Amino acid sequence: MGSLSYSHFVIFPFLSQGHTIPLLYLSRLLRRRSVVVTLFTTAGNSPSIRASLQDIDVSIIELPLPHNIDGVSTGVENTDKLSVGSSFLPFARATEHMKESFEEALETLQPPVSCVVSDSFLWWTLKSAQKIGVPRLGFFGMGNFSATMYQILGRFRPHAGVDSVDEPFPMTHFPEVKLTRNDFDPPFGDFNSSGPFVDFIIDCGIALATSKGLIVNSFHELESRYVDYWNKNLGPKAWNIGPLCLAAEISKSENASYLQWVDEKREKKEPVLYVSFGTQAEISPEQFLEIAQGLERSGVSFLWALKYKDLNFLPEFESRIKGRGLVAEEWVDQLKILQHEGVKGFLSHCGWNSVIESISAGVPILAMPFMAEQHNARFVAEEVGVGLRIMPRNGSVRGFVAAAEVEMKVRELMGGGKVAEEVRKRVAECGGAAHAAMKEGGSSWRTLDLLLHNLVPKK
């Protein structure tokens, strides 16, 4: 199809690393189609975004965010720096104070804006887009499976007759998918969920429902049943144009000490398990200790990206695992690690970015969710079979995980048994499909083409 150099996309990520990164990849995709891109953020988030996009022509506009938000430390402009989970809601609500300056900037941009792509948590941007007469596309930081399950729960209430939070029930229209109330992040598994956070999600949902579409960081072949169901029964239209991480540039972090360590392990033919739980997971010191003990007892080589320096067990742990395990307290280039030939498994909290990056790299996943990632863990282990699930000792999908369970599942995934072979075969297939989807003529490539030509006004 022809050039779209006349198109101008505004991209506005939510102020969170996990929500921002895929939209930076989207910026690259759009620039490769000759689309003009302007990205909005705040002064505090701008330096890392500028560094990430320094090699491409993207305009970055900084908007002021209030520095006196109730319940939020002064000067915080990213959820990664929120001290407690209860700070999220006042922080997210405070983004609406950027609305006036956002709209002033939209009016002055040249060439005129064709489309606004904004995170679903920035619900108020819909009215800003409507004000200048352009379509708004929402962005979800989750996959189609998870989004669909939440919608079905809210619309059809399949959990209505279930007493226990751990009693399985079949999902409406997908009876073979059996979930529990604990699979849904509180308070959404409740029978009559209410409160300020629910009100916030409702506001975001209403804005999304009246937007022109939804960009999803996934690809049709991976979640076809749920993409098709969403587009036929729910909406707005889900445009699956990922994995967006495959639009990333190859980073230049070859000299990092942790990469040299993994290189050495590869040369010795010692497969490495990469361990990371992201930046937002709330994990107790006691749970960290159990994970450490399980990794130590497994006998497997591992690289653990761990930013918690105040864990008192770490010094003795690091001395005992020296040579076989490495705790990296520096920033770890996750994409580069997952693409490393020596990395043969990923112990993850199953944030969607991590899941889709691991699948794209063909690396099987050990799923150990802590917060809102329960559906992703189910998807990994039960829906597509690209990993194994680590389960809490209480029999629920939520709860304390014992060291013995970590040890057993690490050995099972990293060993050469039948289960591990099946998982590796499956993730290799999905990884190949991911790359094919993003290539010219692939499903995601075609979907992006359709989005650009059908949604953007011709000038």
GROMACS .gro file of N, CA, C and O in nm, residues 148-164 167-175 177-181 184 188-191 229 375:
model
  152
  148THR      N    1  -1.076  -1.034   2.763
  148THR     CA    2  -1.203  -1.101   2.738
  148THR      C    3  -1.261  -1.162   2.865
  148THR      O    4  -1.382  -1.153   2.891
  149MET      N    5  -1.177  -1.224   2.948
  149MET     CA    6  -1.225  -1.286   3.071
  149MET      C    7  -1.284  -1.181   3.166
  149MET      O    8  -1.388  -1.203   3.228
  150TYR      N    9  -1.220  -1.066   3.175
  150TYR     CA   10  -1.274  -0.960   3.261
  150TYR      C   11  -1.409  -0.909   3.209
  150TYR      O   12  -1.502  -0.883   3.286
  151GLN      N   13  -1.419  -0.894   3.078
  151GLN     CA   14  -1.545  -0.847   3.019
  151GLN      C   15  -1.658  -0.949   3.042
  151GLN      O   16  -1.771  -0.911   3.074
  152ILE      N   17  -1.627  -1.076   3.024
  152ILE     CA   18  -1.728  -1.180   3.044
  152ILE      C   19  -1.773  -1.182   3.190
  152ILE      O   20  -1.893  -1.195   3.220
  153LEU      N   21  -1.680  -1.169   3.282
  153LEU     CA   22  -1.715  -1.169   3.424
  153LEU      C   23  -1.811  -1.054   3.455
  153LEU      O   24  -1.911  -1.073   3.524
  154GLY      N   25  -1.780  -0.934   3.404
  154GLY     CA   26  -1.863  -0.818   3.433
  154GLY      C   27  -1.999  -0.824   3.367
  154GLY      O   28  -2.099  -0.781   3.426
  155ARG      N   29  -2.005  -0.878   3.245
  155ARG     CA   30  -2.131  -0.876   3.170
  155ARG      C   31  -2.224  -0.991   3.205
  155ARG      O   32  -2.344  -0.975   3.213
  156PHE      N   33  -2.167  -1.112   3.224
  156PHE     CA   34  -2.249  -1.232   3.240
  156PHE      C   35  -2.247  -1.290   3.381
  156PHE      O   36  -2.326  -1.379   3.411
  157ARG      N   37  -2.155  -1.243   3.465
  157ARG     CA   38  -2.147  -1.284   3.605
  157ARG      C   39  -2.151  -1.436   3.623
  157ARG      O   40  -2.235  -1.489   3.698
  158PRO      N   41  -2.062  -1.510   3.557
  158PRO     CA   42  -2.062  -1.656   3.571
  158PRO      C   43  -2.023  -1.703   3.711
  158PRO      O   44  -2.042  -1.821   3.743
  159HIS      N   45  -1.974  -1.612   3.794
  159HIS     CA   46  -1.932  -1.647   3.930
  159HIS      C   47  -2.042  -1.626   4.033
  159HIS      O   48  -2.020  -1.647   4.153
  160ALA      N   49  -2.160  -1.588   3.987
  160ALA     CA   50  -2.266  -1.546   4.079
  160ALA      C   51  -2.306  -1.655   4.179
  160ALA      O   52  -2.340  -1.624   4.293
  161GLY      N   53  -2.304  -1.781   4.141
  161GLY     CA   54  -2.348  -1.887   4.232
  161GLY      C   55  -2.235  -1.957   4.304
  161GLY      O   56  -2.256  -2.063   4.364
  162VAL      N   57  -2.117  -1.899   4.302
  162VAL     CA   58  -1.999  -1.964   4.361
  162VAL      C   59  -1.971  -1.907   4.499
  162VAL      O   60  -1.962  -1.785   4.516
  163ASP      N   61  -1.958  -1.994   4.600
  163ASP     CA   62  -1.936  -1.949   4.737
  163ASP      C   63  -1.789  -1.922   4.767
  163ASP      O   64  -1.754  -1.818   4.820
  164SER      N   65  -1.704  -2.015   4.733
  164SER     CA   66  -1.562  -2.003   4.766
  164SER      C   67  -1.486  -1.925   4.659
  164SER      O   68  -1.517  -1.935   4.540
  167GLU      N   69  -1.333  -2.180   4.417
  167GLU     CA   70  -1.416  -2.280   4.348
  167GLU      C   71  -1.422  -2.247   4.199
  167GLU      O   72  -1.462  -2.138   4.159
  168PRO      N   73  -1.382  -2.341   4.113
  168PRO     CA   74  -1.382  -2.313   3.968
  168PRO      C   75  -1.523  -2.300   3.913
  168PRO      O   76  -1.617  -2.364   3.960
  169PHE      N   77  -1.538  -2.213   3.814
  169PHE     CA   78  -1.665  -2.199   3.743
  169PHE      C   79  -1.634  -2.179   3.595
  169PHE      O   80  -1.532  -2.121   3.558
  170PRO      N   81  -1.722  -2.230   3.507
  170PRO     CA   82  -1.699  -2.215   3.362
  170PRO      C   83  -1.731  -2.073   3.317
  170PRO      O   84  -1.828  -2.012   3.362
  171MET      N   85  -1.650  -2.022   3.224
  171MET     CA   86  -1.672  -1.888   3.172
  171MET      C   87  -1.776  -1.891   3.060
  171MET      O   88  -1.771  -1.977   2.972
  172THR      N   89  -1.870  -1.800   3.064
  172THR     CA   90  -1.974  -1.790   2.963
  172THR      C   91  -1.912  -1.782   2.823
  172THR      O   92  -1.819  -1.705   2.801
  173HIS      N   93  -1.965  -1.864   2.731
  173HIS     CA   94  -1.919  -1.874   2.592
  173HIS      C   95  -1.786  -1.947   2.577
  173HIS      O   96  -1.746  -1.979   2.465
  174PHE      N   97  -1.718  -1.975   2.690
  174PHE     CA   98  -1.595  -2.054   2.688
  174PHE      C   99  -1.601  -2.155   2.803
  174PHE      O  100  -1.523  -2.148   2.898
  175PRO      N  101  -1.696  -2.250   2.798
  175PRO     CA  102  -1.718  -2.339   2.913
  175PRO      C  103  -1.598  -2.425   2.949
  175PRO      O  104  -1.586  -2.471   3.064
  177VAL      N  105  -1.302  -2.314   2.971
  177VAL     CA  106  -1.215  -2.230   3.053
  177VAL      C  107  -1.279  -2.216   3.191
  177VAL      O  108  -1.385  -2.156   3.205
  178LYS      N  109  -1.216  -2.275   3.291
  178LYS     CA  110  -1.269  -2.271   3.427
  178LYS      C  111  -1.177  -2.186   3.513
  178LYS      O  112  -1.060  -2.218   3.532
  179LEU      N  113  -1.232  -2.077   3.565
  179LEU     CA  114  -1.157  -1.985   3.647
  179LEU      C  115  -1.217  -1.980   3.787
  179LEU      O  116  -1.322  -2.039   3.814
  180THR      N  117  -1.149  -1.910   3.877
  180THR     CA  118  -1.199  -1.888   4.013
  180THR      C  119  -1.209  -1.738   4.037
  180THR      O  120  -1.151  -1.657   3.963
  181ARG      N  121  -1.279  -1.701   4.141
  181ARG     CA  122  -1.287  -1.558   4.174
  181ARG      C  123  -1.149  -1.502   4.206
  181ARG      O  124  -1.122  -1.384   4.182
  184PHE      N  125  -0.928  -1.320   3.943
  184PHE     CA  126  -0.955  -1.181   3.909
  184PHE      C  127  -0.901  -1.090   4.019
  184PHE      O  128  -0.918  -1.119   4.138
  188PHE      N  129  -1.261  -0.718   4.171
  188PHE     CA  130  -1.346  -0.757   4.059
  188PHE      C  131  -1.401  -0.899   4.071
  188PHE      O  132  -1.500  -0.932   4.006
  189GLY      N  133  -1.341  -0.981   4.155
  189GLY     CA  134  -1.395  -1.113   4.177
  189GLY      C  135  -1.510  -1.116   4.276
  189GLY      O  136  -1.575  -1.218   4.293
  190ASP      N  137  -1.537  -1.002   4.339
  190ASP     CA  138  -1.650  -0.993   4.433
  190ASP      C  139  -1.781  -0.994   4.355
  190ASP      O  140  -1.786  -0.963   4.237
  191PHE      N  141  -1.890  -1.029   4.425
  191PHE     CA  142  -2.021  -1.033   4.359
  191PHE      C  143  -2.070  -0.893   4.325
  191PHE      O  144  -2.129  -0.871   4.220
  229TYR      N  145  -1.371  -1.340   1.922
  229TYR     CA  146  -1.486  -1.322   2.011
  229TYR      C  147  -1.501  -1.175   2.050
  229TYR      O  148  -1.612  -1.120   2.048
  375HIS      N  149  -0.442  -1.423   3.499
  375HIS     CA  150  -0.490  -1.470   3.369
  375HIS      C  151  -0.374  -1.500   3.275
  375HIS      O  152  -0.379  -1.596   3.198
   0.00000   0.00000   0.00000
